Short mmCIF file of C-alpha atoms in Angstrom, two decimals:
data_model
loop_
_atom_site.label_atom_id
_atom_site.label_comp_id
_atom_site.label_asym_id
_atom_site.label_seq_id
_atom_site.Cartn_x
_atom_site.Cartn_y
_atom_site.Cartn_z
CA MET A 9 17.25 9.55 19.54
CA PHE A 10 19.19 10.97 16.12
CA PHE A 11 18.56 9.33 12.93
CA ALA A 12 21.80 10.16 10.85
CA THR A 13 20.38 9.61 7.39
CA ALA A 14 16.93 11.36 8.02
CA GLY A 15 18.84 14.18 9.65
CA ILE A 16 16.01 14.29 12.67
CA GLU A 17 15.61 13.61 16.07
CA ILE A 18 12.77 12.10 17.78
CA ALA A 19 11.92 9.75 20.83
CA PRO A 20 12.22 5.86 19.69
CA TRP A 21 8.44 5.25 20.67
CA VAL A 22 7.07 7.81 18.19
CA PRO A 23 7.52 5.67 14.89
CA LEU A 24 6.38 2.41 16.69
CA LEU A 25 3.33 3.92 17.62
CA VAL A 26 2.47 5.92 14.36
CA ALA A 27 3.14 3.03 12.57
CA PHE A 28 1.00 0.25 14.68
CA VAL A 29 -2.12 2.74 14.41
CA ILE A 30 -1.68 3.46 10.78
CA SER A 31 -1.32 -0.35 9.95
CA PHE A 32 -3.67 -1.66 12.02
CA PHE A 33 -6.43 0.23 9.97
CA THR A 34 -5.15 0.35 6.63
CA SER A 35 -3.97 -3.27 6.60
CA MET A 36 -7.83 -4.53 6.51
CA GLY A 37 -7.86 -2.74 2.96
CA GLY A 38 -4.98 -4.72 1.72
CA VAL A 39 -2.71 -1.39 2.02
CA SER A 40 0.45 -1.34 4.24
CA GLY A 41 0.11 2.05 5.57
CA ALA A 42 3.35 3.37 3.85
CA PHE A 43 1.36 5.94 1.76
CA LEU A 44 0.21 7.52 4.98
CA LEU A 45 3.85 7.32 6.80
CA LEU A 46 5.42 9.15 3.94
CA PRO A 47 3.44 12.34 4.50
CA PHE A 48 3.94 11.69 8.25
CA GLN A 49 7.79 11.63 7.86
CA MET A 50 7.85 14.76 5.18
CA SER A 51 5.44 17.19 7.22
CA PHE A 52 5.71 16.43 10.82
CA LEU A 53 9.12 14.92 11.00
CA GLY A 54 10.71 17.02 8.24
CA TYR A 55 12.28 14.11 6.68
CA VAL A 56 12.18 15.16 2.76
CA SER A 57 15.33 14.02 0.98
CA PRO A 58 14.62 11.08 -1.69
CA SER A 59 15.56 8.45 1.12
CA VAL A 60 12.47 8.86 2.72
CA SER A 61 10.92 6.64 -0.24
CA ALA A 62 13.53 3.94 0.41
CA THR A 63 12.88 4.08 4.39
CA ASN A 64 9.20 3.76 3.26
CA GLN A 65 9.75 0.54 1.46
CA LEU A 66 12.12 -0.73 4.23
CA PHE A 67 8.97 -0.10 6.44
CA ASN A 68 6.98 -2.50 4.24
CA ILE A 69 9.64 -5.28 4.33
CA VAL A 70 9.69 -5.27 8.13
CA ALA A 71 5.79 -5.03 8.57
CA ILE A 72 3.97 -6.92 5.79
CA PRO A 73 4.98 -10.54 6.59
CA SER A 74 2.73 -10.70 9.77
CA GLY A 75 -0.01 -9.43 7.95
CA VAL A 76 0.24 -11.83 5.06
CA TYR A 77 0.77 -14.39 7.40
CA ARG A 78 -2.55 -13.85 9.12
CA TYR A 79 -4.26 -13.81 5.52
CA TRP A 80 -2.87 -17.06 4.61
CA ARG A 81 -3.38 -18.79 7.94
CA GLU A 82 -7.41 -17.86 7.50
CA GLY A 83 -7.36 -18.98 3.86
CA ARG A 84 -7.97 -15.73 2.30
CA MET A 85 -4.61 -15.35 -0.06
CA THR A 86 -5.63 -15.27 -3.68
CA TRP A 87 -1.87 -16.76 -4.70
CA PRO A 88 -2.66 -16.29 -8.52
CA LEU A 89 -3.67 -12.71 -7.87
CA THR A 90 -0.51 -11.94 -6.05
CA TRP A 91 1.96 -13.18 -8.82
CA ILE A 92 -0.18 -11.24 -11.48
CA VAL A 93 0.04 -7.97 -9.44
CA VAL A 94 4.26 -8.80 -8.47
CA ALA A 95 4.69 -9.28 -12.30
CA GLY A 96 3.39 -5.83 -13.27
CA THR A 97 4.64 -3.99 -10.30
CA LEU A 98 7.99 -5.29 -9.94
CA PRO A 99 9.70 -3.81 -13.07
CA GLY A 100 7.73 -0.57 -12.79
CA VAL A 101 8.86 0.29 -9.20
CA LEU A 102 12.18 0.17 -10.57
CA VAL A 103 11.68 2.62 -13.11
CA GLY A 104 9.61 4.76 -10.80
CA ALA A 105 12.84 4.56 -8.48
CA ILE A 106 14.78 6.24 -11.06
CA ILE A 107 12.21 8.89 -12.02
CA ARG A 108 12.19 9.98 -8.17
CA ILE A 109 15.70 10.44 -7.93
CA ARG A 110 16.15 11.99 -11.43
CA TYR A 111 12.94 14.20 -11.81
CA LEU A 112 11.50 14.70 -8.34
CA PRO A 113 14.26 15.39 -5.70
CA ASP A 114 12.61 18.43 -4.98
CA PRO A 115 10.46 18.23 -1.87
CA LYS A 116 7.84 20.86 -3.35
CA SER A 117 7.93 18.84 -6.63
CA PHE A 118 7.09 15.60 -5.03
CA LYS A 119 4.65 16.90 -2.82
CA ILE A 120 2.58 18.07 -5.80
CA PHE A 121 3.10 14.59 -7.29
CA ALA A 122 1.97 13.08 -4.38
CA ALA A 123 -1.34 14.98 -3.94
CA VAL A 124 -2.22 14.38 -7.41
CA VAL A 125 -2.09 10.56 -7.10
CA LEU A 126 -3.80 10.62 -3.62
CA LEU A 127 -6.36 13.04 -4.99
CA TYR A 128 -7.13 10.74 -8.04
CA ILE A 129 -7.33 7.19 -5.63
CA GLY A 130 -9.33 9.14 -2.93
CA THR A 131 -11.81 10.77 -5.32
CA LYS A 132 -12.61 7.40 -7.08
CA MET A 133 -13.03 5.57 -4.10
CA VAL A 134 -15.83 8.36 -2.69
CA ARG A 135 -17.38 8.48 -6.22
CA ASP A 136 -17.96 4.60 -6.33
CA LEU A 137 -19.06 4.54 -2.73
CA LEU A 138 -21.72 7.53 -3.24
CA GLY A 139 -22.78 5.69 -6.39
CA ASN A 140 -23.10 2.28 -4.49
CA ARG A 141 -20.74 0.39 -7.19
CA LEU A 142 -18.58 -1.14 -4.66
CA ALA A 143 -19.75 -4.85 -4.74
CA THR A 144 -18.00 -6.61 -2.01
CA LYS A 145 -20.45 -9.56 -2.13
CA THR A 146 -20.73 -9.84 1.49
CA ASN A 147 -24.01 -10.12 3.66
CA SER A 148 -26.40 -7.32 4.61
CA THR A 149 -23.95 -6.33 7.39
CA GLY A 150 -20.88 -6.51 5.18
CA LYS A 151 -19.17 -9.02 7.21
CA THR A 152 -18.09 -12.38 5.79
CA ALA A 153 -19.39 -15.68 6.59
CA ALA A 154 -17.92 -17.84 9.31
CA ALA A 155 -14.14 -19.03 8.20
CA PRO A 156 -14.41 -17.94 4.78
CA HIS A 157 -11.88 -19.37 2.26
CA VAL A 158 -10.47 -18.43 -1.18
CA GLN A 159 -10.89 -21.34 -4.01
CA VAL A 160 -9.15 -20.70 -7.36
CA THR A 161 -11.36 -22.30 -10.00
CA ARG A 162 -9.80 -20.89 -12.95
CA PHE A 163 -6.48 -19.58 -13.74
CA THR A 164 -5.41 -19.04 -17.57
CA LEU A 165 -3.34 -16.22 -19.53
CA GLN A 166 -7.04 -14.55 -19.92
CA THR A 167 -8.98 -15.08 -16.86
CA LEU A 168 -8.74 -15.49 -13.08
CA SER A 169 -11.69 -17.16 -11.37
CA PHE A 170 -12.20 -17.87 -7.62
CA THR A 171 -14.87 -18.21 -5.14
CA PHE A 172 -15.33 -16.74 -2.07
CA ASN A 173 -17.98 -16.32 0.50
CA GLY A 174 -20.30 -18.33 -1.45
CA GLU A 175 -19.77 -16.17 -4.70
CA GLN A 176 -17.56 -16.62 -7.69
CA PHE A 177 -15.44 -13.71 -9.25
CA ASP A 178 -13.72 -13.28 -12.52
CA ALA A 179 -10.98 -10.92 -13.14
CA PRO A 180 -9.06 -10.11 -16.58
CA VAL A 181 -5.66 -11.17 -16.02
CA ALA A 182 -4.00 -9.09 -18.83
CA SER A 183 -5.89 -5.91 -17.98
CA ILE A 184 -4.58 -6.37 -14.05
CA PHE A 185 -1.01 -6.87 -15.27
CA VAL A 186 -1.00 -3.78 -17.24
CA LEU A 187 -2.39 -1.48 -14.29
CA SER A 188 -0.06 -3.07 -12.15
CA LEU A 189 2.78 -2.03 -14.41
CA VAL A 190 1.39 1.48 -14.22
CA VAL A 191 0.88 1.70 -10.54
CA GLY A 192 4.26 0.00 -10.04
CA ILE A 193 5.97 3.27 -11.57
CA VAL A 194 3.82 5.44 -9.50
CA GLY A 195 4.42 3.33 -6.38
CA GLY A 196 8.30 3.35 -7.18
CA ILE A 197 8.03 7.01 -7.17
CA TYR A 198 5.88 7.39 -4.06
CA GLY A 199 8.02 4.73 -2.14
CA ILE A 200 4.91 2.74 -1.24
CA GLY A 201 5.45 -0.40 -3.57
CA GLY A 202 2.36 -0.05 -5.52
CA GLY A 203 -0.45 -1.73 -3.01
CA ALA A 204 -2.25 1.52 -1.67
CA ILE A 205 -2.79 2.01 -5.14
CA ILE A 206 -3.61 -1.29 -6.69
CA ALA A 207 -5.90 -2.37 -4.04
CA PRO A 208 -8.69 0.23 -4.62
CA PHE A 209 -8.54 -0.41 -8.10
CA LEU A 210 -9.25 -3.97 -7.89
CA ILE A 211 -12.07 -3.49 -5.59
CA THR A 212 -13.78 -0.67 -7.97
CA LEU A 213 -13.01 -1.60 -11.27
CA TRP A 214 -13.34 -5.56 -11.08
CA ARG A 215 -15.50 -5.51 -8.14
CA LEU A 216 -13.44 -8.11 -6.29
CA PRO A 217 -14.13 -8.46 -2.59
CA VAL A 218 -11.94 -6.54 -0.20
CA HIS A 219 -11.65 -9.54 1.97
CA ALA A 220 -9.93 -11.94 -0.56
CA VAL A 221 -7.82 -9.35 -2.34
CA ALA A 222 -5.94 -7.52 0.89
CA GLY A 223 -3.54 -10.33 1.39
CA ALA A 224 -2.54 -10.48 -2.46
CA ALA A 225 -2.15 -6.62 -2.51
CA LEU A 226 0.18 -6.65 0.55
CA MET A 227 2.12 -9.46 -0.81
CA GLY A 228 2.42 -7.82 -4.01
CA THR A 229 3.88 -4.37 -1.92
CA PHE A 230 6.13 -6.85 0.18
CA VAL A 231 7.89 -8.31 -3.10
CA THR A 232 8.30 -4.77 -4.79
CA SER A 233 9.57 -2.99 -1.58
CA VAL A 234 12.63 -5.42 -1.37
CA ALA A 235 13.33 -4.83 -4.79
CA GLY A 236 12.99 -1.10 -4.17
CA VAL A 237 15.09 -1.21 -1.48
CA VAL A 238 17.82 -2.97 -2.87
CA PHE A 239 17.86 -0.94 -6.00
CA TYR A 240 18.09 2.37 -3.54
CA GLN A 241 20.92 0.79 -1.81
CA ALA A 242 22.72 -0.20 -4.95
CA ILE A 243 22.40 3.25 -6.71
CA ALA A 244 23.29 5.42 -3.76
CA PRO A 245 27.15 5.49 -4.45
CA LEU A 246 26.07 7.16 -7.72
CA TYR A 247 24.34 10.15 -6.12
CA SER A 248 26.89 11.28 -3.43
CA ASN A 249 24.85 14.71 -3.67
CA LEU A 250 21.96 12.90 -2.47
CA SER A 251 20.57 11.14 0.32
CA ILE A 252 19.29 7.84 -1.28
CA ALA A 253 19.82 4.90 0.71
CA PRO A 254 17.16 4.20 3.45
CA ASP A 255 17.52 5.15 7.15
CA TYR A 256 17.66 1.55 8.49
CA PRO A 257 16.82 2.39 12.30
CA LEU A 258 14.23 4.54 11.52
CA GLY A 259 12.74 2.41 8.78
CA ILE A 260 13.02 -0.66 11.35
CA LEU A 261 11.30 1.01 13.97
CA PHE A 262 8.53 1.83 11.83
CA GLY A 263 8.38 -1.47 10.53
CA ILE A 264 8.25 -3.44 13.93
CA GLY A 265 5.33 -0.97 14.95
CA GLY A 266 3.53 -1.79 11.63
CA MET A 267 4.11 -5.54 11.80
CA THR A 268 2.12 -5.45 15.36
CA GLY A 269 -0.28 -3.22 13.52
CA MET A 270 -1.06 -5.44 10.53
CA TYR A 271 -1.02 -8.65 12.13
CA LEU A 272 -3.96 -7.42 14.57
CA GLY A 273 -5.80 -5.84 11.39
CA ALA A 274 -5.53 -8.73 9.30
CA ARG A 275 -6.98 -10.67 12.20
CA CYS A 276 -9.84 -8.36 12.52
CA GLN A 277 -10.63 -7.44 9.15
CA LYS A 278 -13.26 -10.18 8.28
CA HIS A 279 -15.31 -8.70 11.30
CA VAL A 280 -15.09 -5.26 10.06
CA PRO A 281 -17.87 -4.17 7.00
CA ALA A 282 -16.06 -3.53 3.75
CA GLN A 283 -17.79 -0.28 3.10
CA ALA A 284 -16.51 1.16 6.60
CA ILE A 285 -13.00 -0.10 5.45
CA LYS A 286 -13.22 1.87 2.12
CA TRP A 287 -15.10 4.83 3.72
CA MET A 288 -12.04 4.94 5.98
CA LEU A 289 -9.55 4.84 3.50
CA ALA A 290 -10.78 7.12 1.21
CA ALA A 291 -11.33 9.97 3.91
CA ILE A 292 -7.35 9.58 5.06
CA ILE A 293 -6.28 9.62 1.29
CA VAL A 294 -8.42 12.78 0.44
CA SER A 295 -7.55 14.58 3.45
CA ILE A 296 -3.75 14.17 2.85
CA ALA A 297 -4.01 15.13 -1.08
CA LEU A 298 -6.07 18.32 0.02
CA LYS A 299 -3.14 19.08 2.52
CA TYR A 300 -0.47 18.79 0.10
CA ILE A 301 -2.09 20.88 -2.69
CA PHE A 302 -2.83 23.67 0.20
CA GLU A 303 1.03 23.40 0.95
CA ALA A 304 2.04 23.38 -2.67
CA VAL A 305 -0.40 26.75 -3.24
CA GLN A 306 1.23 28.26 -0.33
#
């Protein structure tokens, strides 16, 4: 099957299968998997034009609702946290899209930028894991108790407090908003909506439980991805010399595979130890970052 915008020809089952496998695992950590689909498209499919970022965000739009639905159904959506993340990342992702088009259209420059972002996230996660600083506040097996639910106890302009699995957690609203704004810019450049960046920070900086923040991170990524795709599509006519708008058939195929993977991943998440989820994400992120650095040096 030929995808005109991407300029590539592959079998339709390839994006379906790749997106399913990636999303099944990454959705457990509150990440859609778009940050892994991007290097797959660039390195394996040869899709390196700026429109790959928009295609990645289209994948988020199609795939994420199934995972969010599952977290909501099981009572693990922390809605106030979701809206804080959205309020910060939404304007940031639009700024990031402009930076991507104007200053990072060259694939080599973009790969260097992506490597720096991924390496920072991955090494931070590894350092915290090795230092035993990830406080997931679960039982000794790392699994949540039977049918745990998020219960918001306080939400002001200063503090968000909620209980989960018998423990109380507090998070600074202003700090999360500022961080969301910054990661929104980075996410807009990278074409991932920001969820892949905000989720590890919520867990490592404020020690929020991965089982309670995953749904919020995914929902934040969904909203900002909608804005990102609309923005890329709107400005495409202004850049006739560049491929800006998403490749809709490719993005939808990735999205369908991701939709199934996210639903199953969200359903299985409560049975998987939080430490195992974070080690998996950290290993993948660091390996991709090192690969990009190697390619840049070469």
